[in-house]
mmCIF file of C-alpha atoms in Angstrom:
data_model
loop_
_atom_site.group_PDB
_atom_site.id
_atom_site.type_symbol
_atom_site.label_atom_id
_atom_site.label_comp_id
_atom_site.label_asym_id
_atom_site.label_seq_id
_atom_site.Cartn_x
_atom_site.Cartn_y
_atom_site.Cartn_z
ATOM 1 C CA MET A 1238 -32.668 -9.961 -4.423
ATOM 2 C CA LEU A 1239 -29.345 -10.662 -2.736
ATOM 3 C CA ALA A 1240 -30.429 -14.293 -2.293
ATOM 4 C CA ALA A 1241 -31.384 -14.440 -5.977
ATOM 5 C CA THR A 1242 -27.945 -13.074 -6.886
ATOM 6 C CA LEU A 1243 -26.176 -15.779 -4.885
ATOM 7 C CA ALA A 1244 -28.452 -18.514 -6.261
ATOM 8 C CA LEU A 1245 -27.639 -17.332 -9.770
ATOM 9 C CA ALA A 1246 -23.930 -17.110 -8.957
ATOM 10 C CA ALA A 1247 -24.040 -20.802 -8.028
ATOM 11 C CA GLU A 1248 -25.153 -21.647 -11.580
ATOM 12 C CA GLU A 1249 -23.503 -19.027 -13.763
ATOM 13 C CA GLU A 1250 -19.980 -17.841 -14.447
ATOM 14 C CA PRO A 1251 -19.528 -14.303 -13.028
ATOM 15 C CA ALA A 1252 -19.672 -12.966 -16.601
ATOM 16 C CA GLY A 1253 -23.186 -14.430 -16.983
ATOM 17 C CA LEU A 1254 -24.490 -12.546 -13.944
ATOM 18 C CA HIS A 1255 -26.394 -9.697 -15.603
ATOM 19 C CA MET A 1256 -28.850 -7.250 -14.020
ATOM 20 C CA GLU A 1257 -31.576 -8.682 -16.260
ATOM 21 C CA ALA A 1258 -30.877 -12.260 -15.107
ATOM 22 C CA ILE A 1259 -30.826 -11.155 -11.444
ATOM 23 C CA ALA A 1260 -34.150 -9.314 -11.822
ATOM 24 C CA ARG A 1261 -35.724 -12.324 -13.555
ATOM 25 C CA ARG A 1262 -34.522 -14.721 -10.839
ATOM 26 C CA ALA A 1263 -35.754 -12.384 -8.086
ATOM 27 C CA GLY A 1264 -39.125 -12.003 -9.826
ATOM 28 C CA VAL A 1265 -38.912 -8.218 -10.067
ATOM 29 C CA SER A 1266 -38.654 -5.801 -12.963
ATOM 30 C CA LYS A 1267 -35.289 -4.443 -14.078
ATOM 31 C CA GLU A 1268 -36.567 -0.996 -13.098
ATOM 32 C CA THR A 1269 -37.151 -2.143 -9.507
ATOM 33 C CA LEU A 1270 -33.669 -3.666 -9.343
ATOM 34 C CA TYR A 1271 -32.089 -0.474 -10.676
ATOM 35 C CA ARG A 1272 -33.983 1.544 -8.069
ATOM 36 C CA TRP A 1273 -31.770 -0.050 -5.390
ATOM 37 C CA TRP A 1274 -28.538 -0.901 -7.192
ATOM 38 C CA HIS A 1275 -26.755 0.954 -9.978
ATOM 39 C CA SER A 1276 -24.779 -1.965 -11.341
ATOM 40 C CA LYS A 1277 -24.200 -5.698 -11.216
ATOM 41 C CA THR A 1278 -21.003 -5.064 -9.225
ATOM 42 C CA GLU A 1279 -22.991 -3.324 -6.475
ATOM 43 C CA VAL A 1280 -25.521 -6.183 -6.180
ATOM 44 C CA VAL A 1281 -22.742 -8.788 -6.084
ATOM 45 C CA LEU A 1282 -20.790 -6.881 -3.409
ATOM 46 C CA ASP A 1283 -23.901 -6.426 -1.237
ATOM 47 C CA ALA A 1284 -24.756 -10.110 -1.667
ATOM 48 C CA LEU A 1285 -21.229 -11.118 -0.590
ATOM 49 C CA ALA A 1286 -21.353 -8.739 2.382
ATOM 50 C CA GLU A 1287 -24.777 -10.000 3.493
ATOM 51 C CA GLN A 1288 -23.712 -13.640 3.075
ATOM 52 C CA GLY A 1289 -20.518 -13.053 5.052
ATOM 53 C CA GLN A 1290 -22.318 -11.450 7.964
ATOM 54 C CA ARG A 1291 -25.029 -14.123 7.967
ATOM 55 C CA THR A 1292 -22.860 -17.262 7.637
ATOM 56 C CA ILE A 1293 -19.678 -16.231 9.475
ATOM 57 C CA GLY A 1294 -21.165 -14.326 12.412
ATOM 58 C CA LEU A 1295 -19.300 -12.886 15.360
ATOM 59 C CA PRO A 1296 -18.182 -15.504 17.923
ATOM 60 C CA ASP A 1297 -17.715 -14.629 21.588
ATOM 61 C CA THR A 1298 -15.735 -17.439 23.247
ATOM 62 C CA GLY A 1299 -14.057 -15.209 25.832
ATOM 63 C CA THR A 1300 -10.536 -15.394 24.387
ATOM 64 C CA LEU A 1301 -8.936 -13.891 21.274
ATOM 65 C CA ARG A 1302 -7.530 -17.284 20.272
ATOM 66 C CA GLY A 1303 -10.938 -18.944 20.543
ATOM 67 C CA ASP A 1304 -12.748 -16.125 18.744
ATOM 68 C CA LEU A 1305 -10.212 -16.066 15.894
ATOM 69 C CA ARG A 1306 -10.246 -19.851 15.445
ATOM 70 C CA THR A 1307 -14.052 -19.900 15.251
ATOM 71 C CA PHE A 1308 -14.233 -16.824 13.011
ATOM 72 C CA LEU A 1309 -11.536 -18.010 10.586
ATOM 73 C CA ARG A 1310 -12.845 -21.589 10.414
ATOM 74 C CA ALA A 1311 -16.290 -20.151 9.584
ATOM 75 C CA THR A 1312 -14.638 -17.969 6.933
ATOM 76 C CA VAL A 1313 -13.040 -21.076 5.412
ATOM 77 C CA ASP A 1314 -16.406 -22.897 5.529
ATOM 78 C CA SER A 1315 -18.180 -20.035 3.753
ATOM 79 C CA ALA A 1316 -15.986 -20.471 0.667
ATOM 80 C CA ASN A 1317 -18.296 -22.582 -1.513
ATOM 81 C CA PRO A 1318 -17.495 -22.803 -5.261
ATOM 82 C CA ALA A 1319 -19.925 -19.996 -6.213
ATOM 83 C CA THR A 1320 -18.487 -17.664 -3.573
ATOM 84 C CA MET A 1321 -14.941 -18.552 -4.645
ATOM 85 C CA ARG A 1322 -15.724 -17.670 -8.265
ATOM 86 C CA LEU A 1323 -17.121 -14.300 -7.150
ATOM 87 C CA LEU A 1324 -14.054 -13.621 -4.956
ATOM 88 C CA TYR A 1325 -11.679 -14.364 -7.858
ATOM 89 C CA SER A 1326 -13.744 -12.185 -10.135
ATOM 90 C CA ILE A 1327 -13.703 -9.180 -7.772
ATOM 91 C CA ALA A 1328 -9.951 -9.614 -7.129
ATOM 92 C CA ALA A 1329 -9.257 -9.511 -10.871
ATOM 93 C CA ALA A 1330 -11.531 -6.477 -11.240
ATOM 94 C CA ALA A 1331 -9.865 -4.652 -8.322
ATOM 95 C CA ALA A 1332 -6.354 -5.246 -9.718
ATOM 96 C CA ALA A 1333 -7.436 -3.998 -13.140
ATOM 97 C CA ASP A 1334 -9.302 -0.824 -12.103
ATOM 98 C CA GLU A 1335 -8.664 1.510 -9.160
ATOM 99 C CA ALA A 1336 -12.242 2.863 -9.026
ATOM 100 C CA VAL A 1337 -13.630 -0.674 -8.867
ATOM 101 C CA ALA A 1338 -11.081 -1.501 -6.137
ATOM 102 C CA HIS A 1339 -12.462 1.375 -4.057
ATOM 103 C CA GLN A 1340 -16.013 0.141 -4.590
ATOM 104 C CA ILE A 1341 -15.059 -3.406 -3.523
ATOM 105 C CA ARG A 1342 -13.160 -2.091 -0.512
ATOM 106 C CA ASP A 1343 -15.961 0.192 0.706
ATOM 107 C CA ARG A 1344 -18.937 -2.041 -0.078
ATOM 108 C CA PHE A 1345 -17.692 -5.545 0.788
ATOM 109 C CA LEU A 1346 -14.203 -5.709 2.351
ATOM 110 C CA ALA A 1347 -15.129 -2.973 4.855
ATOM 111 C CA THR A 1348 -17.916 -5.163 6.272
ATOM 112 C CA ARG A 1349 -15.554 -8.126 6.798
ATOM 113 C CA ARG A 1350 -12.863 -5.831 8.249
ATOM 114 C CA ALA A 1351 -15.424 -4.300 10.622
ATOM 115 C CA ASP A 1352 -16.506 -7.705 11.970
ATOM 116 C CA LEU A 1353 -12.923 -8.910 12.449
ATOM 117 C CA GLY A 1354 -12.040 -5.504 13.899
ATOM 118 C CA GLN A 1355 -14.852 -5.782 16.464
ATOM 119 C CA LEU A 1356 -13.535 -9.153 17.593
ATOM 120 C CA LEU A 1357 -10.011 -7.710 17.951
ATOM 121 C CA ASP A 1358 -11.324 -4.587 19.733
ATOM 122 C CA ARG A 1359 -12.943 -6.748 22.380
ATOM 123 C CA ALA A 1360 -9.591 -8.535 22.837
ATOM 124 C CA ALA A 1361 -7.899 -5.127 23.183
ATOM 125 C CA ASP A 1362 -10.474 -4.215 25.876
ATOM 126 C CA ARG A 1363 -9.463 -7.386 27.733
ATOM 127 C CA GLY A 1364 -5.774 -6.466 27.343
ATOM 128 C CA GLU A 1365 -4.987 -9.423 25.069
ATOM 129 C CA ILE A 1366 -3.626 -7.289 22.211
ATOM 130 C CA SER A 1367 -2.626 -3.629 21.781
ATOM 131 C CA ARG A 1368 -4.822 -1.312 19.628
ATOM 132 C CA GLY A 1369 -1.996 -0.774 17.145
ATOM 133 C CA ARG A 1370 -1.353 -4.492 16.685
ATOM 134 C CA ALA A 1371 -5.104 -5.119 16.355
ATOM 135 C CA ALA A 1372 -5.251 -2.802 13.317
ATOM 136 C CA LEU A 1373 -2.233 -4.517 11.736
ATOM 137 C CA ALA A 1374 -3.691 -7.958 12.504
ATOM 138 C CA VAL A 1375 -6.653 -7.261 10.186
ATOM 139 C CA ASP A 1376 -4.202 -6.720 7.312
ATOM 140 C CA PHE A 1377 -2.131 -9.792 8.227
ATOM 141 C CA ILE A 1378 -5.200 -12.038 8.415
ATOM 142 C CA TYR A 1379 -7.117 -10.919 5.329
ATOM 143 C CA GLY A 1380 -3.836 -10.248 3.516
ATOM 144 C CA SER A 1381 -2.590 -13.812 3.953
ATOM 145 C CA MET A 1382 -6.055 -15.102 2.936
ATOM 146 C CA TRP A 1383 -6.264 -13.154 -0.335
ATOM 147 C CA TYR A 1384 -2.560 -13.796 -1.084
ATOM 148 C CA ARG A 1385 -3.120 -17.561 -0.811
ATOM 149 C CA LEU A 1386 -6.370 -17.299 -2.751
ATOM 150 C CA ILE A 1387 -5.108 -15.219 -5.671
ATOM 151 C CA PHE A 1388 -1.593 -16.629 -6.121
ATOM 152 C CA ARG A 1389 -2.247 -20.201 -4.866
ATOM 153 C CA VAL A 1390 0.759 -19.977 -2.525
ATOM 154 C CA GLY A 1391 -0.900 -22.231 0.065
ATOM 155 C CA PRO A 1392 -4.160 -23.950 1.006
ATOM 156 C CA LEU A 1393 -6.951 -22.169 2.905
ATOM 157 C CA GLY A 1394 -8.265 -24.761 5.342
ATOM 158 C CA TYR A 1395 -8.661 -25.217 9.086
ATOM 159 C CA GLN A 1396 -4.868 -25.516 9.458
ATOM 160 C CA TRP A 1397 -4.441 -22.016 8.024
ATOM 161 C CA ALA A 1398 -7.263 -20.747 10.283
ATOM 162 C CA ASP A 1399 -5.761 -22.246 13.450
ATOM 163 C CA GLU A 1400 -2.152 -21.259 12.722
ATOM 164 C CA VAL A 1401 -3.156 -17.677 12.000
ATOM 165 C CA ALA A 1402 -5.378 -17.531 15.101
ATOM 166 C CA ASP A 1403 -2.584 -18.873 17.309
ATOM 167 C CA ALA A 1404 0.073 -16.517 15.885
ATOM 168 C CA ILE A 1405 -2.098 -13.397 16.256
ATOM 169 C CA ALA A 1406 -3.295 -14.350 19.744
ATOM 170 C CA ALA A 1407 0.291 -15.065 20.853
ATOM 171 C CA GLY A 1408 1.097 -11.399 20.130
ATOM 172 C CA MET B 1042 16.640 -8.728 -22.633
ATOM 173 C CA LEU B 1043 15.262 -8.415 -19.118
ATOM 174 C CA ALA B 1044 16.544 -4.845 -18.994
ATOM 175 C CA ALA B 1045 14.884 -4.153 -22.353
ATOM 176 C CA THR B 1046 11.629 -5.559 -20.991
ATOM 177 C CA LEU B 1047 11.714 -3.237 -17.974
ATOM 178 C CA ALA B 1048 12.675 -0.234 -20.101
ATOM 179 C CA LEU B 1049 9.737 -0.978 -22.368
ATOM 180 C CA ALA B 1050 7.422 -1.476 -19.382
ATOM 181 C CA ALA B 1051 8.299 2.049 -18.271
ATOM 182 C CA GLU B 1052 6.893 3.413 -21.538
ATOM 183 C CA GLU B 1053 4.080 1.039 -22.467
ATOM 184 C CA GLU B 1054 0.908 -0.192 -20.840
ATOM 185 C CA PRO B 1055 1.305 -3.908 -19.937
ATOM 186 C CA ALA B 1056 -0.967 -4.768 -22.886
ATOM 187 C CA GLY B 1057 1.520 -3.104 -25.259
ATOM 188 C CA LEU B 1058 4.383 -5.304 -24.089
ATOM 189 C CA HIS B 1059 4.604 -7.798 -26.962
ATOM 190 C CA MET B 1060 7.367 -10.311 -27.711
ATOM 191 C CA GLU B 1061 8.064 -8.453 -30.969
ATOM 192 C CA ALA B 1062 8.450 -5.121 -29.149
ATOM 193 C CA ILE B 1063 10.733 -6.690 -26.527
ATOM 194 C CA ALA B 1064 12.920 -8.303 -29.211
ATOM 195 C CA ARG B 1065 13.133 -5.003 -31.128
ATOM 196 C CA ARG B 1066 14.104 -3.064 -28.002
ATOM 197 C CA ALA B 1067 16.729 -5.684 -27.060
ATOM 198 C CA GLY B 1068 18.091 -5.668 -30.601
ATOM 199 C CA VAL B 1069 17.603 -9.403 -31.153
ATOM 200 C CA SER B 1070 15.404 -11.426 -33.465
ATOM 201 C CA LYS B 1071 12.063 -12.781 -32.292
ATOM 202 C CA GLU B 1072 13.503 -16.264 -32.851
ATOM 203 C CA THR B 1073 16.326 -15.569 -30.396
ATOM 204 C CA LEU B 1074 13.873 -14.259 -27.804
ATOM 205 C CA TYR B 1075 11.650 -17.327 -28.192
ATOM 206 C CA ARG B 1076 14.688 -19.584 -27.753
ATOM 207 C CA TRP B 1077 14.829 -18.469 -24.088
ATOM 208 C CA TRP B 1078 11.249 -17.516 -23.227
ATOM 209 C CA HIS B 1079 8.000 -19.080 -24.420
ATOM 210 C CA SER B 1080 5.766 -16.097 -23.754
ATOM 211 C CA LYS B 1081 5.600 -12.463 -22.799
ATOM 212 C CA THR B 1082 4.424 -13.524 -19.323
ATOM 213 C CA GLU B 1083 7.643 -15.506 -18.790
ATOM 214 C CA VAL B 1084 9.887 -12.596 -19.817
ATOM 215 C CA VAL B 1085 7.971 -10.168 -17.582
ATOM 216 C CA LEU B 1086 8.128 -12.508 -14.569
ATOM 217 C CA ASP B 1087 11.871 -13.092 -15.027
ATOM 218 C CA ALA B 1088 12.441 -9.349 -15.401
ATOM 219 C CA LEU B 1089 10.499 -8.663 -12.169
ATOM 220 C CA ALA B 1090 12.410 -11.419 -10.339
ATOM 221 C CA GLU B 1091 15.785 -10.147 -11.567
ATOM 222 C CA GLN B 1092 14.908 -6.543 -10.713
ATOM 223 C CA GLY B 1093 13.729 -7.536 -7.230
ATOM 224 C CA GLN B 1094 16.900 -9.430 -6.433
ATOM 225 C CA ARG B 1095 19.089 -6.650 -7.822
ATOM 226 C CA THR B 1096 17.391 -3.621 -6.238
ATOM 227 C CA ILE B 1097 16.099 -5.038 -2.938
ATOM 228 C CA GLY B 1098 19.031 -7.234 -1.965
ATOM 229 C CA LEU B 1099 19.457 -9.167 1.263
ATOM 230 C CA PRO B 1100 20.413 -6.981 4.253
ATOM 231 C CA ASP B 1101 22.389 -8.358 7.197
ATOM 232 C CA THR B 1102 22.091 -5.898 10.084
ATOM 233 C CA GLY B 1103 22.383 -8.523 12.827
ATOM 234 C CA THR B 1104 18.782 -8.321 14.047
ATOM 235 C CA LEU B 1105 15.484 -9.465 12.557
ATOM 236 C CA ARG B 1106 13.921 -6.055 13.167
ATOM 237 C CA GLY B 1107 16.770 -4.265 11.374
ATOM 238 C CA ASP B 1108 16.844 -6.733 8.489
ATOM 239 C CA LEU B 1109 13.071 -6.524 7.987
ATOM 240 C CA ARG B 1110 12.991 -2.728 8.136
ATOM 241 C CA THR B 1111 15.756 -2.470 5.531
ATOM 242 C CA PHE B 1112 14.288 -5.200 3.311
ATOM 243 C CA LEU B 1113 10.722 -3.821 3.406
ATOM 244 C CA ARG B 1114 11.784 -0.202 2.913
ATOM 245 C CA ALA B 1115 13.792 -1.332 -0.125
ATOM 246 C CA THR B 1116 10.717 -3.230 -1.341
ATOM 247 C CA VAL B 1117 8.656 -0.034 -1.028
ATOM 248 C CA ASP B 1118 11.382 1.918 -2.875
ATOM 249 C CA SER B 1119 11.454 -0.590 -5.744
ATOM 250 C CA ALA B 1120 7.805 0.150 -6.586
ATOM 251 C CA ASN B 1121 8.252 2.652 -9.419
ATOM 252 C CA PRO B 1122 5.222 3.326 -11.679
ATOM 253 C CA ALA B 1123 6.300 0.791 -14.335
ATOM 254 C CA THR B 1124 6.809 -1.936 -11.748
ATOM 255 C CA MET B 1125 3.464 -1.104 -10.128
ATOM 256 C CA ARG B 1126 1.678 -1.444 -13.467
ATOM 257 C CA LEU B 1127 3.289 -4.845 -13.981
ATOM 258 C CA LEU B 1128 2.349 -5.969 -10.445
ATOM 259 C CA TYR B 1129 -1.293 -4.968 -10.992
ATOM 260 C CA SER B 1130 -1.320 -6.710 -14.322
ATOM 261 C CA ILE B 1131 0.037 -10.007 -12.916
ATOM 262 C CA ALA B 1132 -2.378 -9.856 -9.957
ATOM 263 C CA ALA B 1133 -5.340 -9.487 -12.321
ATOM 264 C CA ALA B 1134 -3.997 -12.330 -14.479
ATOM 265 C CA ALA B 1135 -3.468 -14.610 -11.447
ATOM 266 C CA ALA B 1136 -6.998 -14.012 -10.137
ATOM 267 C CA ALA B 1137 -8.462 -14.733 -13.576
ATOM 268 C CA ASP B 1138 -6.539 -17.922 -14.437
ATOM 269 C CA GLU B 1139 -5.229 -20.657 -12.136
ATOM 270 C CA ALA B 1140 -2.495 -21.845 -14.544
ATOM 271 C CA VAL B 1141 -1.158 -18.292 -14.857
ATOM 272 C CA ALA B 1142 -1.286 -17.960 -11.051
ATOM 273 C CA HIS B 1143 0.985 -21.025 -10.770
ATOM 274 C CA GLN B 1144 3.387 -19.549 -13.303
ATOM 275 C CA ILE B 1145 3.534 -16.226 -11.414
ATOM 276 C CA ARG B 1146 3.976 -18.020 -8.092
ATOM 277 C CA ASP B 1147 6.790 -20.292 -9.316
ATOM 278 C CA ARG B 1148 8.639 -17.843 -11.527
ATOM 279 C CA PHE B 1149 8.435 -14.562 -9.598
ATOM 280 C CA LEU B 1150 6.806 -14.774 -6.144
ATOM 281 C CA ALA B 1151 9.000 -17.771 -5.241
ATOM 282 C CA THR B 1152 12.145 -15.657 -5.696
ATOM 283 C CA ARG B 1153 10.827 -12.911 -3.361
ATOM 284 C CA ARG B 1154 9.615 -15.516 -0.839
ATOM 285 C CA ALA B 1155 13.023 -17.220 -0.921
ATOM 286 C CA ASP B 1156 14.890 -13.973 -0.151
ATOM 287 C CA LEU B 1157 12.537 -13.024 2.679
ATOM 288 C CA GLY B 1158 12.639 -16.634 3.894
ATOM 289 C CA GLN B 1159 16.456 -16.564 4.037
ATOM 290 C CA LEU B 1160 16.347 -13.441 6.176
ATOM 291 C CA LEU B 1161 13.841 -15.091 8.537
ATOM 292 C CA ASP B 1162 15.832 -18.356 8.597
ATOM 293 C CA ARG B 1163 18.891 -16.483 9.830
ATOM 294 C CA ALA B 1164 16.728 -14.947 12.577
ATOM 295 C CA ALA B 1165 15.506 -18.456 13.478
ATOM 296 C CA ASP B 1166 19.163 -19.578 13.702
ATOM 297 C CA ARG B 1167 19.750 -16.743 16.176
ATOM 298 C CA GLY B 1168 16.650 -17.785 18.153
ATOM 299 C CA GLU B 1169 14.735 -14.589 17.350
ATOM 300 C CA ILE B 1170 11.738 -16.386 15.804
ATOM 301 C CA SER B 1171 10.514 -20.004 15.649
ATOM 302 C CA ARG B 1172 10.661 -21.890 12.326
ATOM 303 C CA GLY B 1173 6.871 -22.225 12.213
ATOM 304 C CA ARG B 1174 6.283 -18.524 12.779
ATOM 305 C CA ALA B 1175 8.941 -17.675 10.183
ATOM 306 C CA ALA B 1176 6.972 -19.555 7.506
ATOM 307 C CA LEU B 1177 3.730 -17.799 8.499
ATOM 308 C CA ALA B 1178 5.519 -14.427 8.593
ATOM 309 C CA VAL B 1179 6.226 -14.661 4.846
ATOM 310 C CA ASP B 1180 2.468 -14.923 4.209
ATOM 311 C CA PHE B 1181 1.656 -12.115 6.644
ATOM 312 C CA ILE B 1182 4.223 -9.766 5.103
ATOM 313 C CA TYR B 1183 3.610 -10.364 1.397
ATOM 314 C CA GLY B 1184 -0.078 -10.961 2.074
ATOM 315 C CA SER B 1185 -0.569 -7.545 3.680
ATOM 316 C CA MET B 1186 1.461 -5.969 0.862
ATOM 317 C CA TRP B 1187 -0.592 -7.442 -2.000
ATOM 318 C CA TYR B 1188 -3.861 -6.890 -0.077
ATOM 319 C CA ARG B 1189 -3.074 -3.167 0.277
ATOM 320 C CA LEU B 1190 -1.873 -3.000 -3.322
ATOM 321 C CA ILE B 1191 -4.831 -4.740 -4.961
ATOM 322 C CA PHE B 1192 -7.707 -3.468 -2.823
ATOM 323 C CA ARG B 1193 -6.235 -0.062 -1.842
ATOM 324 C CA VAL B 1194 -7.014 -0.740 1.837
ATOM 325 C CA GLY B 1195 -3.974 1.228 2.996
ATOM 326 C CA PRO B 1196 -0.784 2.955 1.834
ATOM 327 C CA LEU B 1197 2.481 1.084 1.196
ATOM 328 C CA GLY B 1198 5.191 3.381 2.522
ATOM 329 C CA TYR B 1199 7.933 3.350 5.127
ATOM 330 C CA GLN B 1200 5.309 3.411 7.902
ATOM 331 C CA TRP B 1201 3.882 0.117 6.633
ATOM 332 C CA ALA B 1202 7.425 -1.296 6.323
ATOM 333 C CA ASP B 1203 8.415 -0.316 9.878
ATOM 334 C CA GLU B 1204 5.156 -1.370 11.541
ATOM 335 C CA VAL B 1205 5.263 -4.772 9.850
ATOM 336 C CA ALA B 1206 8.957 -5.218 10.722
ATOM 337 C CA ASP B 1207 8.338 -4.345 14.379
ATOM 338 C CA ALA B 1208 5.282 -6.598 14.704
ATOM 339 C CA ILE B 1209 7.006 -9.639 13.161
ATOM 340 C CA ALA B 1210 10.244 -9.088 15.123
ATOM 341 C CA ALA B 1211 8.269 -8.735 18.381
ATOM 342 C CA GLY B 1212 7.031 -12.313 17.878
#
């Protein structure tokens, strides 16, 4: 059903992504869909979380700089047009409604933060970064990404990925 | 007229901020208002930019760490409820519409980025930070701020201000 949601998102504007359309595409009844998810927002967030974990993965190159470069380049690569539309739509929804922001944070952002956090924790184990800086680094990295995304203050390509990786790894 | 806009924003939801209401509050005709601003969005962005420059200022403590702590604590202090509502409303508008995002970036965010950039440039002159890192620091700082604001991933208080200041000043 998460795959059906993403396939549909590739064809439809976020507003056209209804529970009924998702159920139809997945070949299940609306009742079945509602047994697992209470709303369209929940399905979309789970689909984004699942896609992120599947396509971005968790590199293990042996150094923080290498891990961050691989992880952030994969993050850049995962941003196809359908995903981008969904990211803009959840950002607008989060800014407009605090309860929705909490849902987005806990159901999708938390999974991305956990993966990046794991990568930084391993670097802290190796003594490459302090625990306190590792926590702040998650905000710096995803913060600069969403800031560039939402307000178009800069491109999000491999140059962004490498510069961010180098700055964080340098301390 | 910018003061009238902010006074009105303190009383009204962003949706209730119309050109007619702004003109009435400022005691001018709608025609006069439209002579200087083409839309409500323009007036709001100019009011936010003017308020930011007036209330946050540009500290000169002699060190990057001191300047950043003062600047970011003042940024935290400037976030009264009316300003917060306006910030959420422009973030939602930016995520929903690319042309509006450009307007917000060029008319408001650029003024905040320029002030923070000036503070970092002075630190680069003193050899406290490289020019490349200074540019990235602007994204890290405002990125983490908007990310916490929009997605409620963490509080924006003096602790955030000091931790960010220390991390950036440490390199």
